[in-house]
Short mmCIF file of C-alpha atoms in Angstrom, two decimals:
data_model
loop_
_atom_site.label_atom_id
_atom_site.label_comp_id
_atom_site.label_asym_id
_atom_site.label_seq_id
_atom_site.Cartn_x
_atom_site.Cartn_y
_atom_site.Cartn_z
CA UNK A 1 -11.30 -5.89 -18.06
CA UNK A 2 -10.22 -9.43 -17.40
CA UNK A 3 -12.39 -12.31 -16.35
CA UNK A 4 -12.56 -12.96 -12.61
CA UNK A 5 -11.64 -16.47 -11.44
CA UNK A 6 -15.18 -16.92 -10.15
CA UNK A 7 -16.46 -16.56 -13.74
CA UNK A 8 -14.31 -19.43 -14.98
CA UNK A 9 -15.12 -23.00 -14.05
CA UNK A 10 -12.08 -24.69 -12.54
CA UNK A 11 -10.77 -27.65 -14.55
CA UNK A 12 -10.79 -29.81 -11.40
CA UNK A 13 -12.32 -29.74 -7.93
CA UNK A 14 -8.96 -29.56 -6.11
CA UNK A 15 -8.19 -26.05 -7.42
CA UNK A 16 -6.09 -23.65 -5.33
CA UNK A 17 -6.45 -19.96 -6.20
CA UNK A 18 -3.71 -17.35 -5.90
CA UNK A 19 -4.89 -13.78 -6.56
CA UNK A 20 -3.80 -10.19 -6.20
CA UNK A 21 -5.59 -7.90 -3.80
CA UNK A 22 -5.53 -4.10 -3.65
CA UNK A 23 -6.32 -4.35 0.08
CA UNK A 24 -3.26 -6.51 0.72
CA UNK A 25 -1.15 -4.08 -1.30
CA UNK A 26 -2.57 -1.15 0.66
CA UNK A 27 -1.81 -2.77 4.02
CA UNK A 28 1.73 -3.76 3.02
CA UNK A 29 2.63 -0.29 1.73
CA UNK A 30 0.91 1.43 4.65
CA UNK A 31 2.86 -0.62 7.21
CA UNK A 32 6.12 -0.14 5.32
CA UNK A 33 5.65 3.64 5.26
CA UNK A 34 4.64 3.77 8.93
CA UNK A 35 7.75 1.82 9.97
CA UNK A 36 9.92 4.01 7.74
CA UNK A 37 8.38 7.18 9.16
CA UNK A 38 8.84 5.85 12.70
CA UNK A 39 12.51 5.08 12.06
CA UNK A 40 13.33 8.37 10.33
CA UNK A 41 11.31 10.71 12.57
CA UNK A 42 13.60 10.51 15.64
CA UNK A 43 16.70 10.96 13.47
CA UNK A 44 15.24 14.10 11.89
CA UNK A 45 14.16 15.41 15.30
CA UNK A 46 17.72 14.93 16.61
CA UNK A 47 19.24 16.59 13.53
CA UNK A 48 17.06 19.71 13.80
CA UNK A 49 17.14 19.91 17.58
CA UNK A 50 13.62 18.63 18.21
CA UNK A 51 10.38 19.57 16.50
CA UNK A 52 8.41 20.46 19.60
CA UNK A 53 5.48 18.32 18.42
CA UNK A 54 3.97 15.68 20.71
CA UNK A 55 4.41 12.05 19.64
CA UNK A 56 0.73 11.61 18.81
CA UNK A 57 0.87 14.47 16.30
CA UNK A 58 3.85 12.90 14.53
CA UNK A 59 2.05 9.54 14.56
CA UNK A 60 -1.11 11.14 13.07
CA UNK A 61 0.91 12.84 10.33
CA UNK A 62 2.62 9.54 9.51
CA UNK A 63 -0.75 7.78 9.36
CA UNK A 64 -2.31 10.32 7.03
CA UNK A 65 0.69 10.44 4.68
CA UNK A 66 1.01 6.63 4.68
CA UNK A 67 -2.71 6.13 4.01
CA UNK A 68 -2.72 8.59 1.10
CA UNK A 69 0.43 7.15 -0.49
CA UNK A 70 -0.63 3.52 -0.01
CA UNK A 71 -4.15 4.23 -1.27
CA UNK A 72 -2.81 6.12 -4.26
CA UNK A 73 -0.62 3.20 -5.26
CA UNK A 74 -3.00 0.35 -4.45
CA UNK A 75 -5.81 1.83 -6.54
CA UNK A 76 -3.66 3.38 -9.25
CA UNK A 77 -3.60 1.95 -12.74
CA UNK A 78 -0.56 -0.25 -12.02
CA UNK A 79 -1.65 -1.40 -8.60
CA UNK A 80 -5.22 -2.28 -9.59
CA UNK A 81 -4.33 -4.66 -12.43
CA UNK A 82 -5.60 -8.01 -11.30
CA UNK A 83 -3.56 -11.17 -11.51
CA UNK A 84 -4.69 -14.65 -10.62
CA UNK A 85 -3.23 -18.12 -10.90
CA UNK A 86 -5.27 -21.28 -10.29
CA UNK A 87 -3.57 -24.64 -9.87
CA UNK A 88 -5.42 -27.94 -9.95
CA UNK A 89 -4.98 -31.49 -11.15
CA UNK A 90 -6.51 -30.29 -14.43
CA UNK A 91 -3.71 -27.82 -15.12
CA UNK A 92 -2.48 -24.29 -14.56
CA UNK A 93 -4.65 -21.25 -15.29
CA UNK A 94 -3.07 -17.78 -15.51
CA UNK A 95 -4.56 -14.31 -15.96
CA UNK A 96 -1.90 -11.65 -15.46
CA UNK A 97 -2.29 -7.86 -15.28
CA UNK A 98 -5.86 -7.84 -16.62
CA UNK A 99 -5.24 -10.32 -19.44
CA UNK A 100 -7.62 -13.06 -20.47
CA UNK A 101 -7.04 -16.31 -18.60
CA UNK A 102 -5.33 -19.21 -20.31
CA UNK A 103 -5.28 -22.88 -19.34
CA UNK A 104 -2.32 -25.19 -19.75
CA UNK A 105 -2.77 -28.83 -18.84
CA UNK A 106 0.22 -30.36 -17.04
CA UNK A 107 1.44 -32.39 -20.06
CA UNK A 108 1.41 -29.16 -22.13
CA UNK A 109 3.90 -27.38 -19.83
CA UNK A 110 7.63 -27.54 -20.56
CA UNK A 111 8.85 -25.56 -17.52
CA UNK A 112 7.49 -23.40 -14.73
CA UNK A 113 9.78 -20.91 -12.98
CA UNK A 114 9.01 -18.69 -9.99
CA UNK A 115 11.94 -16.28 -9.67
CA UNK A 116 12.91 -12.97 -8.14
CA UNK A 117 13.37 -10.00 -10.44
CA UNK A 118 14.53 -7.15 -8.23
CA UNK A 119 11.92 -6.83 -5.49
CA UNK A 120 9.25 -8.59 -7.55
CA UNK A 121 8.44 -12.29 -7.82
CA UNK A 122 7.69 -13.42 -11.38
CA UNK A 123 6.05 -16.57 -12.72
CA UNK A 124 7.23 -17.86 -16.11
CA UNK A 125 5.29 -20.70 -17.73
CA UNK A 126 6.79 -22.19 -20.88
CA UNK A 127 4.36 -24.31 -22.90
CA UNK A 128 5.61 -27.24 -24.98
CA UNK A 129 3.85 -25.67 -27.97
CA UNK A 130 1.85 -22.42 -28.16
CA UNK A 131 -0.87 -24.29 -30.07
CA UNK A 132 -1.55 -26.31 -26.92
CA UNK A 133 -2.52 -23.20 -24.90
CA UNK A 134 -6.26 -23.09 -24.22
CA UNK A 135 -7.66 -19.53 -24.06
CA UNK A 136 -10.74 -19.16 -21.89
CA UNK A 137 -12.12 -16.21 -23.91
CA UNK A 138 -10.96 -15.01 -27.33
CA UNK A 139 -12.75 -11.64 -27.21
CA UNK A 140 -10.88 -9.87 -24.41
CA UNK A 141 -7.49 -8.16 -24.24
CA UNK A 142 -5.56 -11.37 -25.03
CA UNK A 143 -3.23 -13.76 -23.28
CA UNK A 144 -0.77 -12.79 -20.52
CA UNK A 145 2.47 -11.06 -21.49
CA UNK A 146 5.21 -13.23 -22.92
CA UNK A 147 8.99 -13.27 -22.72
CA UNK A 148 11.71 -15.28 -24.41
CA UNK A 149 13.53 -17.80 -22.23
CA UNK A 150 16.12 -20.47 -22.92
CA UNK A 151 13.28 -22.99 -23.28
CA UNK A 152 11.29 -20.80 -25.69
CA UNK A 153 8.49 -18.24 -25.31
CA UNK A 154 6.96 -18.14 -21.83
CA UNK A 155 3.89 -16.52 -20.31
CA UNK A 156 4.76 -14.20 -17.42
CA UNK A 157 2.86 -13.01 -14.37
CA UNK A 158 3.92 -10.59 -11.64
CA UNK A 159 3.38 -12.36 -8.31
CA UNK A 160 4.32 -9.42 -6.07
CA UNK A 161 0.74 -8.81 -4.92
CA UNK A 162 -0.54 -12.38 -5.11
CA UNK A 163 -1.81 -14.10 -1.99
CA UNK A 164 -0.95 -16.72 -0.78
CA UNK A 165 2.59 -15.75 -1.68
CA UNK A 166 5.12 -17.09 -4.19
CA UNK A 167 6.48 -19.76 -1.81
CA UNK A 168 3.03 -21.34 -1.45
CA UNK A 169 2.61 -21.15 -5.23
CA UNK A 170 5.97 -22.88 -5.74
CA UNK A 171 4.98 -25.68 -3.30
CA UNK A 172 1.66 -26.19 -5.08
CA UNK A 173 3.40 -26.32 -8.46
CA UNK A 174 5.90 -28.89 -7.16
CA UNK A 175 3.01 -31.01 -5.88
CA UNK A 176 1.40 -31.13 -9.34
CA UNK A 177 4.60 -31.40 -11.39
CA UNK A 178 6.72 -33.95 -9.55
CA UNK A 179 8.48 -35.15 -12.71
CA UNK A 180 9.51 -31.66 -13.84
CA UNK A 181 11.65 -29.37 -11.71
CA UNK A 182 10.00 -26.16 -10.52
CA UNK A 183 12.62 -23.45 -10.17
#
């Protein structure tokens, strides 16, 4: 299990925390399924000549199905993997999908990219040198996942369930890295 951001002292007092939440995931999926059910239900009723059920029964069925599906995903293995990113004047801390957190000071970062990958938002942080990455704890599952980019190996984090969202994260990154472009 990864370290919670509350267990790690922030490198500076102006830290802004972005973290995933199973409750936010549950609400988003629940609402998406309810809207989908509400849009499809009348079409199905027209196609089969009416179901004969009152509207409140259809609404109750949609609520139960949506709650079970959203709950199943939000607290499943994939949905419950915590991700957090903390940005401060001291640097960028990342713990992605239950990894150990790492700290990169701003001079140690080559590039930071927040991009879309399908329906997901992904953070890619490329350090100038991997030896300049500061692990918070060496005894856990290890650093966040890595990928190869044009600038070299980069740490990645799925931002799909992170709140505040990727746009707020991008603005905060741009505020702390004015000399380097944040894509």
